[in-house]
PDB file of N, CA, C and O in Angstrom:
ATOM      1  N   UNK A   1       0.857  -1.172   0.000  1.00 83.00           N
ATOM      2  CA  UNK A   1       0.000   0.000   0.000  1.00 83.00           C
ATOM      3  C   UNK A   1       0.902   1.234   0.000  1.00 83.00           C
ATOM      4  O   UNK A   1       2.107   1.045   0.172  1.00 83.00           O
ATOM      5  N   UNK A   2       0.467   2.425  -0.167  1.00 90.00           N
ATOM      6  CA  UNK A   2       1.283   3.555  -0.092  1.00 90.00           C
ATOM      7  C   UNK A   2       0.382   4.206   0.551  1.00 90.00           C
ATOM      8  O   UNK A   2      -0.734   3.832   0.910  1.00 90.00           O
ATOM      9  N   UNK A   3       1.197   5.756   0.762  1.00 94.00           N
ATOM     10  CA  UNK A   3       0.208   6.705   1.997  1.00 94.00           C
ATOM     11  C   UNK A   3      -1.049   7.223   1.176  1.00 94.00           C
ATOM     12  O   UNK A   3      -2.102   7.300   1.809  1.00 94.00           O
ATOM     13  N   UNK A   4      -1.054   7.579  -0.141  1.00 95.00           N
ATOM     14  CA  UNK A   4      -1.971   8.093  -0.879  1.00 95.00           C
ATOM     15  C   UNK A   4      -3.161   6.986  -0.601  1.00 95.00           C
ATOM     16  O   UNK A   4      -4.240   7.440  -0.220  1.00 95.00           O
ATOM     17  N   UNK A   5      -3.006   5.304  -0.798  1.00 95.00           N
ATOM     18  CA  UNK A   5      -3.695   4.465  -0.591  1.00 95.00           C
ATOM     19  C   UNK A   5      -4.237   4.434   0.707  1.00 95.00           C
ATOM     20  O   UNK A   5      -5.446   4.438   0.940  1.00 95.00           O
ATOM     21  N   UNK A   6      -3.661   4.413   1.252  1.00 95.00           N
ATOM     22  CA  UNK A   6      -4.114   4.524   2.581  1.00 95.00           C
ATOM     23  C   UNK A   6      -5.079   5.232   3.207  1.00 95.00           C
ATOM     24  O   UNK A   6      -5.944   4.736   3.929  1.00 95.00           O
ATOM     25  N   UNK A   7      -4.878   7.103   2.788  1.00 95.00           N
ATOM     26  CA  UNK A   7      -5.075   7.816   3.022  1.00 95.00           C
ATOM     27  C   UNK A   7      -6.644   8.508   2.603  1.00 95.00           C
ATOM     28  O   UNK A   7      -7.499   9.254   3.079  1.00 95.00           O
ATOM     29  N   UNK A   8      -6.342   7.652   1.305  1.00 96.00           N
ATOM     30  CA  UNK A   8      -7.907   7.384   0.679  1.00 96.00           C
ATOM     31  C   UNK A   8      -8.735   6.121   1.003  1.00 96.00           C
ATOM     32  O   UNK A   8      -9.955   6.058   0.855  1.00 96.00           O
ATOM     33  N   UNK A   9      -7.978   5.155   1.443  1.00 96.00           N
ATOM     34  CA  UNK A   9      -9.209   4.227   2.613  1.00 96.00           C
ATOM     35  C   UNK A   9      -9.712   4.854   3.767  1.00 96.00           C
ATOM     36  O   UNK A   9     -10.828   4.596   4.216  1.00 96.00           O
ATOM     37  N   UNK A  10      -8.928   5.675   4.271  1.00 96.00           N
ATOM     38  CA  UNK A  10      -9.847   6.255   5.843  1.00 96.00           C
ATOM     39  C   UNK A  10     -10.725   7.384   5.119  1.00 96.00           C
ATOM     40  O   UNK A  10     -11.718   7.861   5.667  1.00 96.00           O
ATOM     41  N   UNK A  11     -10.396   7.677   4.168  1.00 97.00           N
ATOM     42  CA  UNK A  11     -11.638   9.083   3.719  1.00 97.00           C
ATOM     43  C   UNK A  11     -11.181   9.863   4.291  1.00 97.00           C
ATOM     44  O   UNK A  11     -11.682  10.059   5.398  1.00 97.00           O
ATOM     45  N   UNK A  12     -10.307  10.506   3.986  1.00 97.00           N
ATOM     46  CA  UNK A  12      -9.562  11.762   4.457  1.00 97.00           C
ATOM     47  C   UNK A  12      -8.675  12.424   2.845  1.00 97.00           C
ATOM     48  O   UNK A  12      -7.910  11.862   2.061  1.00 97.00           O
ATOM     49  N   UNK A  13      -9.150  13.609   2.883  1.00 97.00           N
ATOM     50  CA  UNK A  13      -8.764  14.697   1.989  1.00 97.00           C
ATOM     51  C   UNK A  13      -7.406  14.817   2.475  1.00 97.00           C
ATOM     52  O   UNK A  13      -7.099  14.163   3.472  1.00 97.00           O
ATOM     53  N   UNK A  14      -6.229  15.836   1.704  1.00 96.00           N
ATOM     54  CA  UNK A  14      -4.909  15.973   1.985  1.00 96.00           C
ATOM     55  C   UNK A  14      -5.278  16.643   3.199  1.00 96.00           C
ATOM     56  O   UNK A  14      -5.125  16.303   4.373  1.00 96.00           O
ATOM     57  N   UNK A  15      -5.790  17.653   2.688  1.00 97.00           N
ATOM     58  CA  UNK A  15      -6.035  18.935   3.491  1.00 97.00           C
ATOM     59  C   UNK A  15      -6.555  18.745   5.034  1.00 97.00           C
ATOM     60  O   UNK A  15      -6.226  19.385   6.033  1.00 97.00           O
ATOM     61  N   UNK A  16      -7.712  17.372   4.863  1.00 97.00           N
ATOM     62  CA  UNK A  16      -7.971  16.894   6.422  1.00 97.00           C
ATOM     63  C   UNK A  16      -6.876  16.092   7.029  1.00 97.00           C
ATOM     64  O   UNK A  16      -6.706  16.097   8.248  1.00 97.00           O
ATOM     65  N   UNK A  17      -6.103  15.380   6.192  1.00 98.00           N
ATOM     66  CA  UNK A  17      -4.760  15.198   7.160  1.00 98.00           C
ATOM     67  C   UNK A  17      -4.056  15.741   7.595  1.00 98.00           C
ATOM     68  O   UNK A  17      -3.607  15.313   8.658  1.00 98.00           O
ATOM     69  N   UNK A  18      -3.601  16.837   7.118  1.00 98.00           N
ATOM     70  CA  UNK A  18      -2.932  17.885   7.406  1.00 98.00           C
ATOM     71  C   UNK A  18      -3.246  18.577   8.941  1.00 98.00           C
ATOM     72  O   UNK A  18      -2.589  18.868   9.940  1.00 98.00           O
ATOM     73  N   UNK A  19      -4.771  18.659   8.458  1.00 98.00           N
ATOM     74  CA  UNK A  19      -5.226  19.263   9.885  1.00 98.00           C
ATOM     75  C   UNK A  19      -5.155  18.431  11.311  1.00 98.00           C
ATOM     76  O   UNK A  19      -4.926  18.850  12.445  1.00 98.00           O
ATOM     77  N   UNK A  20      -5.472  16.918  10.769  1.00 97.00           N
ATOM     78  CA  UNK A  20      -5.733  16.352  11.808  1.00 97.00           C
ATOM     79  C   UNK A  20      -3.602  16.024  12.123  1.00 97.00           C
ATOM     80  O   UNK A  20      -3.139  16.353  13.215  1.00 97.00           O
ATOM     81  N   UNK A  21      -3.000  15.623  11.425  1.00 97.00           N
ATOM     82  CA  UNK A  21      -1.778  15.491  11.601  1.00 97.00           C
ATOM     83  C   UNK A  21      -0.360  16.829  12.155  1.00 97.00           C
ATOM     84  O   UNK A  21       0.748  16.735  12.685  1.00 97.00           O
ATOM     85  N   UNK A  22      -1.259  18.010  11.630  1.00 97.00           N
ATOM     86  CA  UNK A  22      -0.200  19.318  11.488  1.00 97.00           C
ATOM     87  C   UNK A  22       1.353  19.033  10.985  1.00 97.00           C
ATOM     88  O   UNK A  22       2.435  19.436  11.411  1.00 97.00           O
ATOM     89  N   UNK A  23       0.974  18.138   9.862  1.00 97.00           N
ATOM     90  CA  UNK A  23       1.501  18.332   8.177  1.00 97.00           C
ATOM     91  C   UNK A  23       1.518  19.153   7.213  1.00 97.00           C
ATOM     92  O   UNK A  23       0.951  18.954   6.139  1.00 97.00           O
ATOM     93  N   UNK A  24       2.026  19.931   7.440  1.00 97.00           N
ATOM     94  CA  UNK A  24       1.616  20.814   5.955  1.00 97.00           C
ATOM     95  C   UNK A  24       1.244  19.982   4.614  1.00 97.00           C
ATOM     96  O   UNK A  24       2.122  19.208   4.235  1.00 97.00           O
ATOM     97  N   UNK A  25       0.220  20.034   3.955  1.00 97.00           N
ATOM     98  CA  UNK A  25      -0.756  19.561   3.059  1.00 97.00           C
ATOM     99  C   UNK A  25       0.461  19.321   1.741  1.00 97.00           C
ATOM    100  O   UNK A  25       0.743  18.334   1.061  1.00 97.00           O
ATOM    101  N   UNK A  26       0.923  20.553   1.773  1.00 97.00           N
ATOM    102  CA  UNK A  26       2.067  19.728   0.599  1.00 97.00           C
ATOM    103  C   UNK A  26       3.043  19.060   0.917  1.00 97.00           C
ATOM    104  O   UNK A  26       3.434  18.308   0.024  1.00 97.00           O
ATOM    105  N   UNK A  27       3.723  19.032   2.056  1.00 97.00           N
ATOM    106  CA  UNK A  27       4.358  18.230   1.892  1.00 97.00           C
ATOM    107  C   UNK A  27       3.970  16.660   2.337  1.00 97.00           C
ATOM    108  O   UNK A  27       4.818  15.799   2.102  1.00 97.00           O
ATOM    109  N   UNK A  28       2.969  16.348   2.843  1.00 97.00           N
ATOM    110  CA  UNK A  28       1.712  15.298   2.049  1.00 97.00           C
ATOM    111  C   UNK A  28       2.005  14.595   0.855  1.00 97.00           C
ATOM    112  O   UNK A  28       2.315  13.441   0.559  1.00 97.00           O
ATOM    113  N   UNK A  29       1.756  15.946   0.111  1.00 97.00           N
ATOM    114  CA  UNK A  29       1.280  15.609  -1.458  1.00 97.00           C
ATOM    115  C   UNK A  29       2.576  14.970  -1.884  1.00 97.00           C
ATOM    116  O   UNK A  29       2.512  13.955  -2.577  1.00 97.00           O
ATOM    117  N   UNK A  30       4.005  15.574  -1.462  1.00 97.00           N
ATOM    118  CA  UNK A  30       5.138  15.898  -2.086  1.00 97.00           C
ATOM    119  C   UNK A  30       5.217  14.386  -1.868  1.00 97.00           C
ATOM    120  O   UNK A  30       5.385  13.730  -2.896  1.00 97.00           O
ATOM    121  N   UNK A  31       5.091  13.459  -0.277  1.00 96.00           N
ATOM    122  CA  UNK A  31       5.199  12.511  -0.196  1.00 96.00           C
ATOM    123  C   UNK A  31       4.236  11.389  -0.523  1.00 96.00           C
ATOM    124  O   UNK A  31       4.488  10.213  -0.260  1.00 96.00           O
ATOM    125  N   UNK A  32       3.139  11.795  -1.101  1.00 95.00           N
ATOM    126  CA  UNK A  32       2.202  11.028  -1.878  1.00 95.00           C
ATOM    127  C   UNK A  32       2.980  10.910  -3.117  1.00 95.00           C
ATOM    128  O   UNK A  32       3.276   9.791  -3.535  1.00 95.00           O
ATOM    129  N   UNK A  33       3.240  11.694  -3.574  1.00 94.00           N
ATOM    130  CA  UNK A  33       3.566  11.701  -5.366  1.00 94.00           C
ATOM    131  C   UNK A  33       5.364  11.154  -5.353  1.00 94.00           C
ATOM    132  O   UNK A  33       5.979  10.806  -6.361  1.00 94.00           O
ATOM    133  N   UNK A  34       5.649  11.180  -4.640  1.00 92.00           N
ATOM    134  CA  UNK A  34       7.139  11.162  -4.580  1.00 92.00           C
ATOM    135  C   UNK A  34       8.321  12.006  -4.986  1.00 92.00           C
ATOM    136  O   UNK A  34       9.374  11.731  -5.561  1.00 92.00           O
ATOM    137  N   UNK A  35       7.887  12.956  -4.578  1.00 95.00           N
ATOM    138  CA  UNK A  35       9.007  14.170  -5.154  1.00 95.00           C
ATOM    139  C   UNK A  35       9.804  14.290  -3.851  1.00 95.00           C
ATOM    140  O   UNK A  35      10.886  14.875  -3.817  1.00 95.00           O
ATOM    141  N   UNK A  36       9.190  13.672  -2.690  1.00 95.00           N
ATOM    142  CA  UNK A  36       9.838  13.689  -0.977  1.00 95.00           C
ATOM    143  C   UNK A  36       9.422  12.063  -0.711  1.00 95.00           C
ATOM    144  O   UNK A  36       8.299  11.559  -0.721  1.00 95.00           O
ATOM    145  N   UNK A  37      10.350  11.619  -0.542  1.00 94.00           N
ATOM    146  CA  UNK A  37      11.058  10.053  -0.213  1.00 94.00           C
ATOM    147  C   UNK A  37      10.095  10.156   1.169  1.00 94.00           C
ATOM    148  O   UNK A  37      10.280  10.980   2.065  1.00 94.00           O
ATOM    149  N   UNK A  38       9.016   9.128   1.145  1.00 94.00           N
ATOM    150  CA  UNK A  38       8.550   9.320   2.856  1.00 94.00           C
ATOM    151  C   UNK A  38       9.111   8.707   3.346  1.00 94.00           C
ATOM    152  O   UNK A  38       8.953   8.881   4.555  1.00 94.00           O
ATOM    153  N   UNK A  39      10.401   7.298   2.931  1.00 92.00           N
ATOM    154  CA  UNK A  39      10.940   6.537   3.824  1.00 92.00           C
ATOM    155  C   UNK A  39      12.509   8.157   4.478  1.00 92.00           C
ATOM    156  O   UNK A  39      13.331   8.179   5.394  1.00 92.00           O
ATOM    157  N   UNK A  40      12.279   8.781   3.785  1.00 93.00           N
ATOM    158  CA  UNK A  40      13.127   9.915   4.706  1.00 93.00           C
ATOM    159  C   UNK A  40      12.610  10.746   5.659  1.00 93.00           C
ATOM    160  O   UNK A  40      13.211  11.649   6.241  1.00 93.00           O
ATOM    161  N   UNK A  41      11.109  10.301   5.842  1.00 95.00           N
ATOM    162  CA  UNK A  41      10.554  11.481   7.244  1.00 95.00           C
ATOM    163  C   UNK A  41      10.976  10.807   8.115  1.00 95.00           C
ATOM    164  O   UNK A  41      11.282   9.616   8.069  1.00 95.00           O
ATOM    165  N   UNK A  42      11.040  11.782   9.280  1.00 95.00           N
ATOM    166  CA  UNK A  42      11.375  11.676  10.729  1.00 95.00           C
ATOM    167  C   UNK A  42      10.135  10.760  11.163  1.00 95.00           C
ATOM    168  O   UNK A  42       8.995  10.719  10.700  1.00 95.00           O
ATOM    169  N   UNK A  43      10.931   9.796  12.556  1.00 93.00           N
ATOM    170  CA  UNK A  43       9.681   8.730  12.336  1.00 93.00           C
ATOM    171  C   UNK A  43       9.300   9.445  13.204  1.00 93.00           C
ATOM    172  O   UNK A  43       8.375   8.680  13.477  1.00 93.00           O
ATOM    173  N   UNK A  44       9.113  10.575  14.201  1.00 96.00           N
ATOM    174  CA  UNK A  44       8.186  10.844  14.616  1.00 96.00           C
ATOM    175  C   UNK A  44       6.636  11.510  13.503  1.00 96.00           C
ATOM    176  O   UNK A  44       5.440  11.578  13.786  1.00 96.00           O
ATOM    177  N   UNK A  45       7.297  11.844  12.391  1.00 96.00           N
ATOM    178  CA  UNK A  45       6.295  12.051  11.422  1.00 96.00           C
ATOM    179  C   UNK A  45       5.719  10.675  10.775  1.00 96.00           C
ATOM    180  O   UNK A  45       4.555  10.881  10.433  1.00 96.00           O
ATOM    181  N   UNK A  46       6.027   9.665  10.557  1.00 96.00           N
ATOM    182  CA  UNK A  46       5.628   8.230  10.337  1.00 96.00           C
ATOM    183  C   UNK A  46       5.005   7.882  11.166  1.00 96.00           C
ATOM    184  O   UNK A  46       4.062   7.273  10.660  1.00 96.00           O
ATOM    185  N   UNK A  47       4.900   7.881  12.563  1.00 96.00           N
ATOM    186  CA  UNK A  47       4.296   7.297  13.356  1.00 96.00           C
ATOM    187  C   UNK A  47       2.705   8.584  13.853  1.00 96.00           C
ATOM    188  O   UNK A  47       1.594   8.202  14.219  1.00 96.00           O
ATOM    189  N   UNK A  48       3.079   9.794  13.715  1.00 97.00           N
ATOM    190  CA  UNK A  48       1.592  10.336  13.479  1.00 97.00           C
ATOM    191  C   UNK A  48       1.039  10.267  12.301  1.00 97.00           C
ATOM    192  O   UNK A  48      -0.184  10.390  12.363  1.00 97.00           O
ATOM    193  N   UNK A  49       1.388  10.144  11.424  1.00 97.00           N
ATOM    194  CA  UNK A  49       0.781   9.507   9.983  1.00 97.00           C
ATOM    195  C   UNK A  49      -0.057   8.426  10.197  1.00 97.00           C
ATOM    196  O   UNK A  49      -1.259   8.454   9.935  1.00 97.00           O
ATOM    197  N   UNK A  50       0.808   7.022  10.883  1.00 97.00           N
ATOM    198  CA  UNK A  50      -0.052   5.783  11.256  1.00 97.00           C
ATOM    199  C   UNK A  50      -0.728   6.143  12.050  1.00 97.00           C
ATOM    200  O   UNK A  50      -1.886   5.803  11.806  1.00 97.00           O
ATOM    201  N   UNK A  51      -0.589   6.906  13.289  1.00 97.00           N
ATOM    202  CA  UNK A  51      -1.991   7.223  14.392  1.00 97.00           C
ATOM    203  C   UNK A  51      -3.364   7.622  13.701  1.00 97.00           C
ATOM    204  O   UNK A  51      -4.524   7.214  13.746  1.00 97.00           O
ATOM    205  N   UNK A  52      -2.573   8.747  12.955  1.00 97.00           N
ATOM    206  CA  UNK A  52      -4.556   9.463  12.287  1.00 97.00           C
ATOM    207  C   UNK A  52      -4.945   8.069  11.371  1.00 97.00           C
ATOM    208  O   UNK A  52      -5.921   7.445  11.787  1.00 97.00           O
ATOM    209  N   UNK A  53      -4.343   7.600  10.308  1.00 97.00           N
ATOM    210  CA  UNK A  53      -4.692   6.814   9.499  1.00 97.00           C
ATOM    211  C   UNK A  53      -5.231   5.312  10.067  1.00 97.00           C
ATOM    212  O   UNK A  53      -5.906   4.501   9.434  1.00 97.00           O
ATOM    213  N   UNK A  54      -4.848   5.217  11.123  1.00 96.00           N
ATOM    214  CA  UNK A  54      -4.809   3.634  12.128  1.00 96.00           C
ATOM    215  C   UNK A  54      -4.507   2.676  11.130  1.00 96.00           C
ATOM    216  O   UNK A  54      -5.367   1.962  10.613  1.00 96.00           O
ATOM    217  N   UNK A  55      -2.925   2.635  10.761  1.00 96.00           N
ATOM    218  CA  UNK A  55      -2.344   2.118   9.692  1.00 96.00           C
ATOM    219  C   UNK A  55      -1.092   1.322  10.674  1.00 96.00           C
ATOM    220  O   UNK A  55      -1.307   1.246  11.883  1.00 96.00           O
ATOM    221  N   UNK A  56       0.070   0.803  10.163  1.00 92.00           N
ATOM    222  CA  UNK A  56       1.331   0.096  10.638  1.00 92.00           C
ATOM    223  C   UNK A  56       2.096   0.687   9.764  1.00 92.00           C
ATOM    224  O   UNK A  56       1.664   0.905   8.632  1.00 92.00           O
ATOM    225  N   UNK A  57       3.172   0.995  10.080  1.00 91.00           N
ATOM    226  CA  UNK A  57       4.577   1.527   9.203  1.00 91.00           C
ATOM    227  C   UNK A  57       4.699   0.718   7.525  1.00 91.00           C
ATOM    228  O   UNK A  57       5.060   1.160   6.434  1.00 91.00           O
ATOM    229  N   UNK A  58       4.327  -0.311   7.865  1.00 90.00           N
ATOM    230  CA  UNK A  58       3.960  -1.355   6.395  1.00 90.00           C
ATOM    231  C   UNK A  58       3.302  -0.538   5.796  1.00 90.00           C
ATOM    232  O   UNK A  58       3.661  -0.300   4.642  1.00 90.00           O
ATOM    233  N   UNK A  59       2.550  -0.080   6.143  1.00 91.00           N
ATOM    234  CA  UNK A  59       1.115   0.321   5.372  1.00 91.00           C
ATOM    235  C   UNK A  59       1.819   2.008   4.110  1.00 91.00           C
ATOM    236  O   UNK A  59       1.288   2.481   3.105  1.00 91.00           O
ATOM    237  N   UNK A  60       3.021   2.379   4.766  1.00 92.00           N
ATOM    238  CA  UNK A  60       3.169   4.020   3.825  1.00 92.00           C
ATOM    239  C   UNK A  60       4.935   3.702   3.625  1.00 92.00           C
ATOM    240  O   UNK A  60       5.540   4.258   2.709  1.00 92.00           O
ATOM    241  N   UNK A  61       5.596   2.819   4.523  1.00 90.00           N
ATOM    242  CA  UNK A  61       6.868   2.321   4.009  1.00 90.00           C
ATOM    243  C   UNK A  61       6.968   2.029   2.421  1.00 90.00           C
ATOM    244  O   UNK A  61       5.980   1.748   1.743  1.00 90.00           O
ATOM    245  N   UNK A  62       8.410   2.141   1.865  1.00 85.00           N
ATOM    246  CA  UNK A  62       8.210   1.475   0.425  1.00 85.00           C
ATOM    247  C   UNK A  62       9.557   1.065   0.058  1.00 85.00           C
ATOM    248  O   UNK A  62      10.576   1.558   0.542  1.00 85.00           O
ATOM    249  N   UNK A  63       9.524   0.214  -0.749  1.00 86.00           N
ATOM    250  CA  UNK A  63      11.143  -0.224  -0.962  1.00 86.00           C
ATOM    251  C   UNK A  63      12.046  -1.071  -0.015  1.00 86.00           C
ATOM    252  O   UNK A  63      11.658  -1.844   0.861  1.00 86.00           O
ATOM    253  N   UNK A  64      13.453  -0.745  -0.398  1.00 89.00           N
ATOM    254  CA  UNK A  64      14.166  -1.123   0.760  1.00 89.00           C
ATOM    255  C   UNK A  64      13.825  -1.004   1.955  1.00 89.00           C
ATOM    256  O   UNK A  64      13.738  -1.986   2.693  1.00 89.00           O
ATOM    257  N   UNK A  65      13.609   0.044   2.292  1.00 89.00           N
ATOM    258  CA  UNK A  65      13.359   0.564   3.939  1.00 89.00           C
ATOM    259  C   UNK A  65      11.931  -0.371   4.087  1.00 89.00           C
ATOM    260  O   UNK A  65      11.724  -0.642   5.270  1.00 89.00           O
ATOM    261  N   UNK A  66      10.837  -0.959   3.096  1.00 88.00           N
ATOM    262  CA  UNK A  66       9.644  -1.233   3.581  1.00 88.00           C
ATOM    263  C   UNK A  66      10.465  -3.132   4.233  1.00 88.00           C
ATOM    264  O   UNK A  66      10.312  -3.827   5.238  1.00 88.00           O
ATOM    265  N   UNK A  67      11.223  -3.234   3.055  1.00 91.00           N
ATOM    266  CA  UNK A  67      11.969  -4.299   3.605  1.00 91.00           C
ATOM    267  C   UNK A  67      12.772  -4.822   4.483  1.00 91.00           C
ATOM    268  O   UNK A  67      12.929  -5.987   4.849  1.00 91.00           O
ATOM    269  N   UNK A  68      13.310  -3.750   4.812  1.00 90.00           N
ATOM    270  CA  UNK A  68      14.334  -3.986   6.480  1.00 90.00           C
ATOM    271  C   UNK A  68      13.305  -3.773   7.207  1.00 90.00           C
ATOM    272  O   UNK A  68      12.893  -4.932   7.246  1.00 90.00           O
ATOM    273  N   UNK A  69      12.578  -3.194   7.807  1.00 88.00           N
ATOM    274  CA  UNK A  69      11.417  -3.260   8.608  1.00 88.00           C
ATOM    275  C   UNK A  69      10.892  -4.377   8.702  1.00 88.00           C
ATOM    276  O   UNK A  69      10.621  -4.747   9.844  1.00 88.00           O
ATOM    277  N   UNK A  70      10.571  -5.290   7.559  1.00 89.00           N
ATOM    278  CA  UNK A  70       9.313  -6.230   8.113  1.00 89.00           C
ATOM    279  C   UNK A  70      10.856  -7.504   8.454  1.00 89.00           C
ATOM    280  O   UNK A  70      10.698  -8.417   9.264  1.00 89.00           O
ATOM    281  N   UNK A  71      12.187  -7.323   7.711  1.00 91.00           N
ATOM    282  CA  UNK A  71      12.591  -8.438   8.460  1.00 91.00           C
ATOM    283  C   UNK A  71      13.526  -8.212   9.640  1.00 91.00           C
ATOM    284  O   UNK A  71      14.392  -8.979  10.062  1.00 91.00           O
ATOM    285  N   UNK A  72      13.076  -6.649  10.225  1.00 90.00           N
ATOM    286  CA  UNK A  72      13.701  -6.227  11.434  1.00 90.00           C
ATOM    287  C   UNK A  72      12.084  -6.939  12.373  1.00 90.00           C
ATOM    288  O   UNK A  72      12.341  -7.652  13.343  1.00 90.00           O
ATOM    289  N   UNK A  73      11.027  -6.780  12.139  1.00 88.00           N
ATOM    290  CA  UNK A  73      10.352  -7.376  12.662  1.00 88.00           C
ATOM    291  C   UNK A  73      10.051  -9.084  12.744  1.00 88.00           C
ATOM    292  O   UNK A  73       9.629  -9.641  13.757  1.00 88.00           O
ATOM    293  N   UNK A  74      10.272  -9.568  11.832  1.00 90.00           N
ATOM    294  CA  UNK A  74      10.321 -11.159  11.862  1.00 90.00           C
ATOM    295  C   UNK A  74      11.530 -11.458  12.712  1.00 90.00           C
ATOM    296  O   UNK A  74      11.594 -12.394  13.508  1.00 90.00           O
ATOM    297  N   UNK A  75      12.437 -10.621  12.485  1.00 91.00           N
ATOM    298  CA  UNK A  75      13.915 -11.154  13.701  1.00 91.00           C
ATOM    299  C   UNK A  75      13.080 -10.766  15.080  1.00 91.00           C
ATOM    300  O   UNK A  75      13.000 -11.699  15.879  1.00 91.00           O
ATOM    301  N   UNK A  76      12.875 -10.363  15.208  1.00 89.00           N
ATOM    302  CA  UNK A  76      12.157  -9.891  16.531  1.00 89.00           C
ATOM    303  C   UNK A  76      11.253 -10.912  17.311  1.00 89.00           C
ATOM    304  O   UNK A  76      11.218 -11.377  18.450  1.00 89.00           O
ATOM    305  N   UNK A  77      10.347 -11.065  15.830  1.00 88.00           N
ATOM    306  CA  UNK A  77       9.393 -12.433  16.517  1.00 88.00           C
ATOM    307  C   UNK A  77      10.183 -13.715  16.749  1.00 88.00           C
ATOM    308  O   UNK A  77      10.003 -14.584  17.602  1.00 88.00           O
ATOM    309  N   UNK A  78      10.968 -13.639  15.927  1.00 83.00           N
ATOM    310  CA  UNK A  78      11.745 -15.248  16.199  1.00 83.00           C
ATOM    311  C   UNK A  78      12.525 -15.013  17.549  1.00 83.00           C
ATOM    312  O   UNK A  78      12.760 -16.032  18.198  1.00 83.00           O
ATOM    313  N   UNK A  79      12.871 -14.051  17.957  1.00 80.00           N
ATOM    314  CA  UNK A  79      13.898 -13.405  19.132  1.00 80.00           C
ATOM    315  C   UNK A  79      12.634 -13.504  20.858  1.00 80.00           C
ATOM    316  O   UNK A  79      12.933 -13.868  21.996  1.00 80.00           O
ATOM    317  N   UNK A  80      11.421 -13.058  20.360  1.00 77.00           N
ATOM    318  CA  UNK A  80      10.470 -13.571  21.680  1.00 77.00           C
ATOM    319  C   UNK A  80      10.078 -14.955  21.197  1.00 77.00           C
ATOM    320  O   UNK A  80       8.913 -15.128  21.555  1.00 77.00           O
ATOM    321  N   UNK A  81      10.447 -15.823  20.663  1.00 69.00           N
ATOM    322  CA  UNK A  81       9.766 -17.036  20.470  1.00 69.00           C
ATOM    323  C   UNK A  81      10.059 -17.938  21.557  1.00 69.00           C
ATOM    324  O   UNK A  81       9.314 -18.637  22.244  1.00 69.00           O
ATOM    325  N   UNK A  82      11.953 -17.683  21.565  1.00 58.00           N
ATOM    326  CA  UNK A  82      12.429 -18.511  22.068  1.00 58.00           C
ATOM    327  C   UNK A  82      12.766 -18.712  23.397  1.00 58.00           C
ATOM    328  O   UNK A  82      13.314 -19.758  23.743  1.00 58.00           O
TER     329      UNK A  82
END
């Protein structure tokens, strides 16, 4: 999924994320469209992204970075397994 996807499953306009997030609306967009790498926001900006959206870092991650994540998380699960 990407944030645009996402962002349009909860029914939220740029402009209402923005508000509800205090994002500026373009740079939103910038990271919807990709002209701004969202795997380069500050994760405190990733992680209010997932709060308003009630999403997981999976959900607006992409690429490499979406990939070290999920197998920084599978090491993890195998790490409480045992």
């Amino acid at each position: 999924m990407s944030l645009k996807e996402t962002r349009k499953r909860e029914n939220y306009t740029l402009e209402e994320l923005s508000l509800v997030t205090d994002i500026n609306p373009k740079i939103l967009g910038f990271y919807e469209s990709g002209y701004r790498d969202i795997n380069g926001a500050k994760l405190g900006t990733l992680l209010t992204l997932c709060e308003a959206l009630s999403c997981d870092l999976e959900d607006i991650l992409t690429g490499e970075v979406l990939q070290m994540w999920q197998m920084y998380k599978l090491e993890r699960e195998g790490d409480n397994d045992g």
